[in-house]
Amino acid sequence: MQKEITLDKLVRWVGAILIVFAVLYLVNYLSTVLLPFFVAWLFAYLLFPVVKFVEDKLHVKMRAIAILITLLALLVVIGGIVWLIIPPMLDQFKLLINILNNWLQQSTDANNITSWIQQRINENRESIEEFLRGKDFRDLLQKATPKVFSIVGQTASVLLSVVASLITILYMFFILLDYEYLTNNWIKIFPQRNRPFWQELMVDVERELNNYIRGQGLVSLCLGILFCIGFTIIDFPMAIGLGVIIGILNLVPYLHTLALIPTAFLAMLKAADTGQNFWWVFGLAMAVFVICQLISDTVLTPKILGKTMRLNPAILLLSLSVWGVLLGFIGLIVALPLTTLLIAYWKRYVTREEDATPNVKHQIDHET
């Protein structure tokens, strides 16, 4: 039977739609303020199990001390990774400087560079003076002045980013202090009759987020190991450090392709140091990239993420492509959890194939 659409229902639907758009506009307007808070909440969500481990296993009763110990341990881990990567990279830069010095000394024209430049300046002195006095030079200065101010603005934005990072750390600290209270009572911001839906939604979000973090973390670990093995086989510089970088970057799907830039630089250094052809060295590195990426796309991602997220491999790759086009870089991060949630809610509310899980119902009954 068709349901009658009354004026009251129409007004409520239109009001709900307007509220949704108003909330989206407000979030977009306040995004610079809200982003540190949401980032801090994500970090608090990831670090809370470690804080609980410190409290329970190490018998640290004060939550603030447990948080500080957790942050200190995190800094030690990050410092270890940096120590593994930065010193070899500095050695490669020193090698590059030595190679350039040797090339300049061996070059037949190296000793004549200074005299050649001085000769060219003397020959074109009148043209240079005319250019400095002319209109073209003044126009060039006028165009360059805004760029100087833009550089100053970029420097200020870097300082603001540092301040935002400190604010994020403070947010995270205070969220962790009362994590249980905040996670159990946030539902009270909604009216009583709407709480079951939001509680059910957040339970599903937490479940899918846990699955995604575990799955993507395992994929990144396996991919980093594969790159370490591949670069070691071809005797590539910084094989272990580069593999670790790629594994960390892959925590965001396909972000590890940025590692092609240091890979090309390291291939150039090896070719200059050993006398090998650059394209041969870089081609071997690219072969490692292609083989590891094929293993990741055809074996690791479908078997690990497809199993944890309960998605068909074809749907999994399609969701990454679609959300990446719609939301860009952020879309790659949220693609799999969002796709899983959309499928689950389609089955629950549209096709009516499944109801709320018993755990969700139990939590909803407990809240109400």
mmCIF file of C-alpha atoms in Angstrom, residues 142-267:
data_model
loop_
_atom_site.group_PDB
_atom_site.id
_atom_site.type_symbol
_atom_site.label_atom_id
_atom_site.label_comp_id
_atom_site.label_asym_id
_atom_site.label_seq_id
_atom_site.Cartn_x
_atom_site.Cartn_y
_atom_site.Cartn_z
ATOM 1 C CA GLN A 142 57.566 43.677 -10.444
ATOM 2 C CA LYS A 143 56.664 40.083 -11.261
ATOM 3 C CA ALA A 144 59.231 38.679 -8.835
ATOM 4 C CA THR A 145 58.104 40.807 -5.861
ATOM 5 C CA PRO A 146 54.769 38.961 -5.321
ATOM 6 C CA LYS A 147 56.630 35.660 -5.497
ATOM 7 C CA VAL A 148 58.916 36.817 -2.684
ATOM 8 C CA PHE A 149 55.873 37.586 -0.539
ATOM 9 C CA SER A 150 54.386 34.210 -1.458
ATOM 10 C CA ILE A 151 57.555 32.531 -0.153
ATOM 11 C CA VAL A 152 57.154 34.481 3.095
ATOM 12 C CA GLY A 153 53.516 33.342 3.256
ATOM 13 C CA GLN A 154 54.553 29.732 2.716
ATOM 14 C CA THR A 155 57.053 30.048 5.563
ATOM 15 C CA ALA A 156 54.272 31.367 7.800
ATOM 16 C CA SER A 157 52.048 28.453 6.768
ATOM 17 C CA VAL A 158 54.815 26.030 7.777
ATOM 18 C CA LEU A 159 54.968 27.671 11.213
ATOM 19 C CA LEU A 160 51.189 27.426 11.499
ATOM 20 C CA SER A 161 51.410 23.732 10.589
ATOM 21 C CA VAL A 162 53.874 23.211 13.438
ATOM 22 C CA VAL A 163 51.485 24.967 15.826
ATOM 23 C CA ALA A 164 48.586 22.829 14.515
ATOM 24 C CA SER A 165 50.671 19.700 15.155
ATOM 25 C CA LEU A 166 51.234 20.760 18.772
ATOM 26 C CA ILE A 167 47.496 21.422 19.144
ATOM 27 C CA THR A 168 46.788 17.951 17.710
ATOM 28 C CA ILE A 169 49.086 16.386 20.304
ATOM 29 C CA LEU A 170 47.276 18.272 23.087
ATOM 30 C CA TYR A 171 43.906 17.146 21.725
ATOM 31 C CA MET A 172 45.129 13.558 21.608
ATOM 32 C CA PHE A 173 46.452 13.700 25.174
ATOM 33 C CA PHE A 174 43.170 14.981 26.619
ATOM 34 C CA ILE A 175 41.083 12.555 24.533
ATOM 35 C CA LEU A 176 43.145 9.635 25.836
ATOM 36 C CA LEU A 177 42.706 10.841 29.417
ATOM 37 C CA ASP A 178 38.915 10.342 29.236
ATOM 38 C CA TYR A 179 38.701 7.967 26.279
ATOM 39 C CA GLU A 180 36.168 5.555 27.804
ATOM 40 C CA TYR A 181 33.883 8.358 28.979
ATOM 41 C CA LEU A 182 33.945 10.105 25.592
ATOM 42 C CA THR A 183 33.326 6.950 23.565
ATOM 43 C CA ASN A 184 30.462 5.842 25.837
ATOM 44 C CA ASN A 185 28.674 9.181 26.133
ATOM 45 C CA TRP A 186 29.036 10.879 22.757
ATOM 46 C CA ILE A 187 25.717 9.300 21.737
ATOM 47 C CA LYS A 188 23.911 11.583 24.194
ATOM 48 C CA ILE A 189 24.265 14.542 21.828
ATOM 49 C CA PHE A 190 21.453 12.983 19.745
ATOM 50 C CA PRO A 191 17.774 12.758 20.711
ATOM 51 C CA GLN A 192 16.721 9.570 22.521
ATOM 52 C CA ARG A 193 14.760 8.171 19.588
ATOM 53 C CA ASN A 194 17.696 8.629 17.147
ATOM 54 C CA ARG A 195 20.348 7.060 19.345
ATOM 55 C CA PRO A 196 19.865 3.419 18.224
ATOM 56 C CA PHE A 197 20.684 4.294 14.597
ATOM 57 C CA TRP A 198 23.830 6.272 15.474
ATOM 58 C CA GLN A 199 24.980 3.642 17.934
ATOM 59 C CA GLU A 200 24.529 0.946 15.319
ATOM 60 C CA LEU A 201 26.344 3.052 12.729
ATOM 61 C CA MET A 202 29.374 3.655 14.955
ATOM 62 C CA VAL A 203 29.606 -0.013 15.912
ATOM 63 C CA ASP A 204 29.748 -0.865 12.211
ATOM 64 C CA VAL A 205 32.291 1.897 11.560
ATOM 65 C CA GLU A 206 34.533 0.665 14.381
ATOM 66 C CA ARG A 207 34.338 -2.925 13.153
ATOM 67 C CA GLU A 208 35.189 -2.042 9.545
ATOM 68 C CA LEU A 209 37.932 0.380 10.620
ATOM 69 C CA ASN A 210 39.552 -2.327 12.751
ATOM 70 C CA ASN A 211 39.413 -4.763 9.834
ATOM 71 C CA TYR A 212 40.870 -2.199 7.456
ATOM 72 C CA ILE A 213 43.745 -1.174 9.746
ATOM 73 C CA ARG A 214 44.728 -4.793 10.391
ATOM 74 C CA GLY A 215 44.458 -5.746 6.728
ATOM 75 C CA GLN A 216 46.262 -2.728 5.282
ATOM 76 C CA GLY A 217 48.965 -2.954 7.949
ATOM 77 C CA LEU A 218 49.637 -6.608 7.061
ATOM 78 C CA VAL A 219 49.683 -5.800 3.329
ATOM 79 C CA SER A 220 52.160 -2.959 3.932
ATOM 80 C CA LEU A 221 54.393 -5.210 6.048
ATOM 81 C CA CYS A 222 54.464 -7.914 3.357
ATOM 82 C CA LEU A 223 55.060 -5.369 0.589
ATOM 83 C CA GLY A 224 57.926 -3.741 2.503
ATOM 84 C CA ILE A 225 59.573 -7.155 2.999
ATOM 85 C CA LEU A 226 59.181 -7.950 -0.716
ATOM 86 C CA PHE A 227 60.842 -4.666 -1.713
ATOM 87 C CA CYS A 228 63.687 -5.225 0.767
ATOM 88 C CA ILE A 229 64.319 -8.677 -0.739
ATOM 89 C CA GLY A 230 64.047 -7.412 -4.328
ATOM 90 C CA PHE A 231 66.395 -4.445 -3.855
ATOM 91 C CA THR A 232 68.891 -6.651 -1.991
ATOM 92 C CA ILE A 233 68.928 -9.182 -4.862
ATOM 93 C CA ILE A 234 69.837 -6.488 -7.431
ATOM 94 C CA ASP A 235 72.358 -4.941 -4.996
ATOM 95 C CA PHE A 236 70.545 -1.596 -4.960
ATOM 96 C CA PRO A 237 71.758 1.182 -2.619
ATOM 97 C CA MET A 238 69.826 1.578 0.648
ATOM 98 C CA ALA A 239 67.885 -1.626 -0.048
ATOM 99 C CA ILE A 240 66.524 -2.104 3.484
ATOM 100 C CA GLY A 241 65.846 1.578 4.152
ATOM 101 C CA LEU A 242 64.036 2.050 0.838
ATOM 102 C CA GLY A 243 61.944 -1.047 1.487
ATOM 103 C CA VAL A 244 60.962 0.291 4.918
ATOM 104 C CA ILE A 245 59.967 3.654 3.373
ATOM 105 C CA ILE A 246 57.796 1.908 0.776
ATOM 106 C CA GLY A 247 56.118 -0.239 3.431
ATOM 107 C CA ILE A 248 55.266 2.842 5.532
ATOM 108 C CA LEU A 249 53.989 4.801 2.509
ATOM 109 C CA ASN A 250 51.765 1.886 1.501
ATOM 110 C CA LEU A 251 49.694 2.328 4.680
ATOM 111 C CA VAL A 252 47.818 4.684 2.338
ATOM 112 C CA PRO A 253 47.067 2.612 -0.802
ATOM 113 C CA TYR A 254 49.316 3.386 -3.780
ATOM 114 C CA LEU A 255 51.131 6.196 -1.966
ATOM 115 C CA HIS A 256 54.328 4.133 -2.187
ATOM 116 C CA THR A 257 54.651 5.160 -5.846
ATOM 117 C CA LEU A 258 56.206 8.387 -4.496
ATOM 118 C CA ALA A 259 59.268 6.254 -3.698
ATOM 119 C CA LEU A 260 60.078 6.247 -7.433
ATOM 120 C CA ILE A 261 61.747 9.660 -6.940
ATOM 121 C CA PRO A 262 64.430 8.515 -4.431
ATOM 122 C CA THR A 263 64.728 5.285 -6.432
ATOM 123 C CA ALA A 264 65.740 7.222 -9.564
ATOM 124 C CA PHE A 265 68.194 9.289 -7.508
ATOM 125 C CA LEU A 266 69.795 6.178 -5.991
ATOM 126 C CA ALA A 267 69.984 4.521 -9.428
#
